[in-house]
XYZ file of C-alpha atoms in Angstrom:
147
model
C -10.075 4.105 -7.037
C -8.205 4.818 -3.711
C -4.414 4.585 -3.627
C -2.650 4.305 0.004
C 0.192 3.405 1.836
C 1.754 2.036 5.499
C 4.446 1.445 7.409
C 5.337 0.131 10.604
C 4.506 3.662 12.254
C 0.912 3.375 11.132
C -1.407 4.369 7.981
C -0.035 6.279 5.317
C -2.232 9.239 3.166
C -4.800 7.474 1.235
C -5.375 9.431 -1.898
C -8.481 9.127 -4.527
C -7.463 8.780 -7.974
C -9.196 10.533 -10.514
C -9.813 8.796 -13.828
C -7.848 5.629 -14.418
C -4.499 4.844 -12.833
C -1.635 5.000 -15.697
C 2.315 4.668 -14.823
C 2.099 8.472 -15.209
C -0.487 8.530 -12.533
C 1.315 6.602 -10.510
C 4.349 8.140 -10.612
C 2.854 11.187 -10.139
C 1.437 9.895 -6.915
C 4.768 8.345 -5.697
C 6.040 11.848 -5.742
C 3.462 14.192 -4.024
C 2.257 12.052 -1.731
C 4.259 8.639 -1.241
C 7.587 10.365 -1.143
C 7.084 12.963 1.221
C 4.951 10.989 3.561
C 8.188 8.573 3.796
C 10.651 12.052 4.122
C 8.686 12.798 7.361
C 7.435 9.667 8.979
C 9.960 7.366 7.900
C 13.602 9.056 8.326
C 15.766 5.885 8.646
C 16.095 3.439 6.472
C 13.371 1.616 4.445
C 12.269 -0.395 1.751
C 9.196 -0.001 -0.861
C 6.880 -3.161 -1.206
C 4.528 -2.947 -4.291
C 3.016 -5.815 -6.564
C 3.647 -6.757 -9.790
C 1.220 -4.978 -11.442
C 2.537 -3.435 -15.116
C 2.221 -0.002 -13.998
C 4.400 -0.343 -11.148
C 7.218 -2.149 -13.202
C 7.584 0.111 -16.308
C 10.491 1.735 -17.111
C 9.334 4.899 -16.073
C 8.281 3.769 -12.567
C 11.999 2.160 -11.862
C 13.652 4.999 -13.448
C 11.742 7.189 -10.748
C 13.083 4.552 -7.779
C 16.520 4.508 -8.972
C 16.757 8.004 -9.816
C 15.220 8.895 -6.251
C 17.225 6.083 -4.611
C 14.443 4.561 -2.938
C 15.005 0.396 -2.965
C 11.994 -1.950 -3.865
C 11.295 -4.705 -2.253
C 11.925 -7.678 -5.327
C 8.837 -9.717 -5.793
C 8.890 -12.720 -8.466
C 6.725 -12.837 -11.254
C 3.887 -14.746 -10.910
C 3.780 -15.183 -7.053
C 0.813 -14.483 -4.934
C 0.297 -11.383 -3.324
C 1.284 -11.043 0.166
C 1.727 -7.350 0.180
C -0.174 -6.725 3.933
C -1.646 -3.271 2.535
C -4.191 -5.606 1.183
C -5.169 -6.910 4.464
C -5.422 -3.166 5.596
C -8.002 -2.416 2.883
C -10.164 -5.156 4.090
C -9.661 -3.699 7.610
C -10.637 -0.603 6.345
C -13.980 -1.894 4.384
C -15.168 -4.301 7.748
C -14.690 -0.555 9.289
C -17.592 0.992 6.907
C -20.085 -1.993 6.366
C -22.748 -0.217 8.987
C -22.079 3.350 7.018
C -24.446 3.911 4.550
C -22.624 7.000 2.350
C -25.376 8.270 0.000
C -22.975 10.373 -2.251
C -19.566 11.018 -3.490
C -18.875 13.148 -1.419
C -19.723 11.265 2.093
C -18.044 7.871 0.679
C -14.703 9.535 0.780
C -15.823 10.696 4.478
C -16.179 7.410 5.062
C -13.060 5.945 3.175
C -11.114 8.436 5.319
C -12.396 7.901 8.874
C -12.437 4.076 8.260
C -8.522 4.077 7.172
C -7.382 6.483 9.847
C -8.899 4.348 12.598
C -6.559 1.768 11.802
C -4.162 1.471 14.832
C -0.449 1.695 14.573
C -0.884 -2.277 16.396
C -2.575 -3.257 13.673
C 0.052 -2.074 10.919
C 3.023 -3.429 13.586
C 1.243 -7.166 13.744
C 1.557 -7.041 9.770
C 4.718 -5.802 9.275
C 5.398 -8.725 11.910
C 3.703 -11.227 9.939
C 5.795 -10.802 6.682
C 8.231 -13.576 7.650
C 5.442 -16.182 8.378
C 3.309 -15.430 4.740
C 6.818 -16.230 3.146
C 6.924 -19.061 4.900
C 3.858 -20.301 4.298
C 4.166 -19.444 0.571
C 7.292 -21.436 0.653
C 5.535 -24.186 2.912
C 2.677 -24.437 0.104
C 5.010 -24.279 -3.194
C 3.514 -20.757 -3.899
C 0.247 -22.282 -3.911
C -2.779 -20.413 -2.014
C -2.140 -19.753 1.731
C -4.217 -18.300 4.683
C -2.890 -14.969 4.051
């Protein structure tokens, strides 16, 4: 399991999870490598997006926002998920379907070198493209969209 993150600068550290992904985990993560990633490349103002998912909303995970005053990005329960890092991960994969890792080891190779060759474009045009999947959420009653 890979975690990663973006911004409107361009890809984030991507970082391999070992075992399974608790709210421990990802707090952990959050600290040594989401927060100082944001300290450097992100100075100014900003705004964490994450999903819904129950790891990210324990008390333990919004204690560490609050307590590091970083603001979340609110997201309803329920709603479909527009976060664009997901469109970045399928970026990424389309990147590695002609590499053929045979091992472990290589398949991170790959993992890396795919997500680094995203562009800094490619992360602006979905940053950009935030107001039009809300609208198109809105448009469709929260029902399935092209995004």
């Amino acid at each position: 399991m890979i975690w990663g993150c973006f911004s409107y600068y361009g890809v984030g550290p991507i970082y391999r999870i070992p075992g399974i992904m608790d709210p421990f985990e990802y707090i952990r993560i959050l600290e040594e490598v989401m927060l100082p990633y944001a300290e450097e490349e992100m100075p100014l103002k900003w705004v964490f997006q994450q999903d819904n998912d129950p790891k990210h909303t324990t008390k333990c995970a919004t204690s560490w926002f609050q307590t590091n005053k970083i603001a979340v990005m609110e997201w309803p329960a329920q709603s479909p998920d527009l976060n664009p890092i997901e469109n970045l991960w399928s970026i990424a994969k389309r990147k590695m379907r002609d590499m053929r890792p045979n091992n472990a080891e290589e398949l991170k190779a790959a993992i890396e070198a795919s997500w680094s060759s995203i562009t800094p474009q490619q992360c602006h045009r979905l940053i950009a493209s935030m107001p039009r999947r809300i609208e198109a959420v809105i448009a469709a009653k929260g029902a399935q969209t092209k995004y």
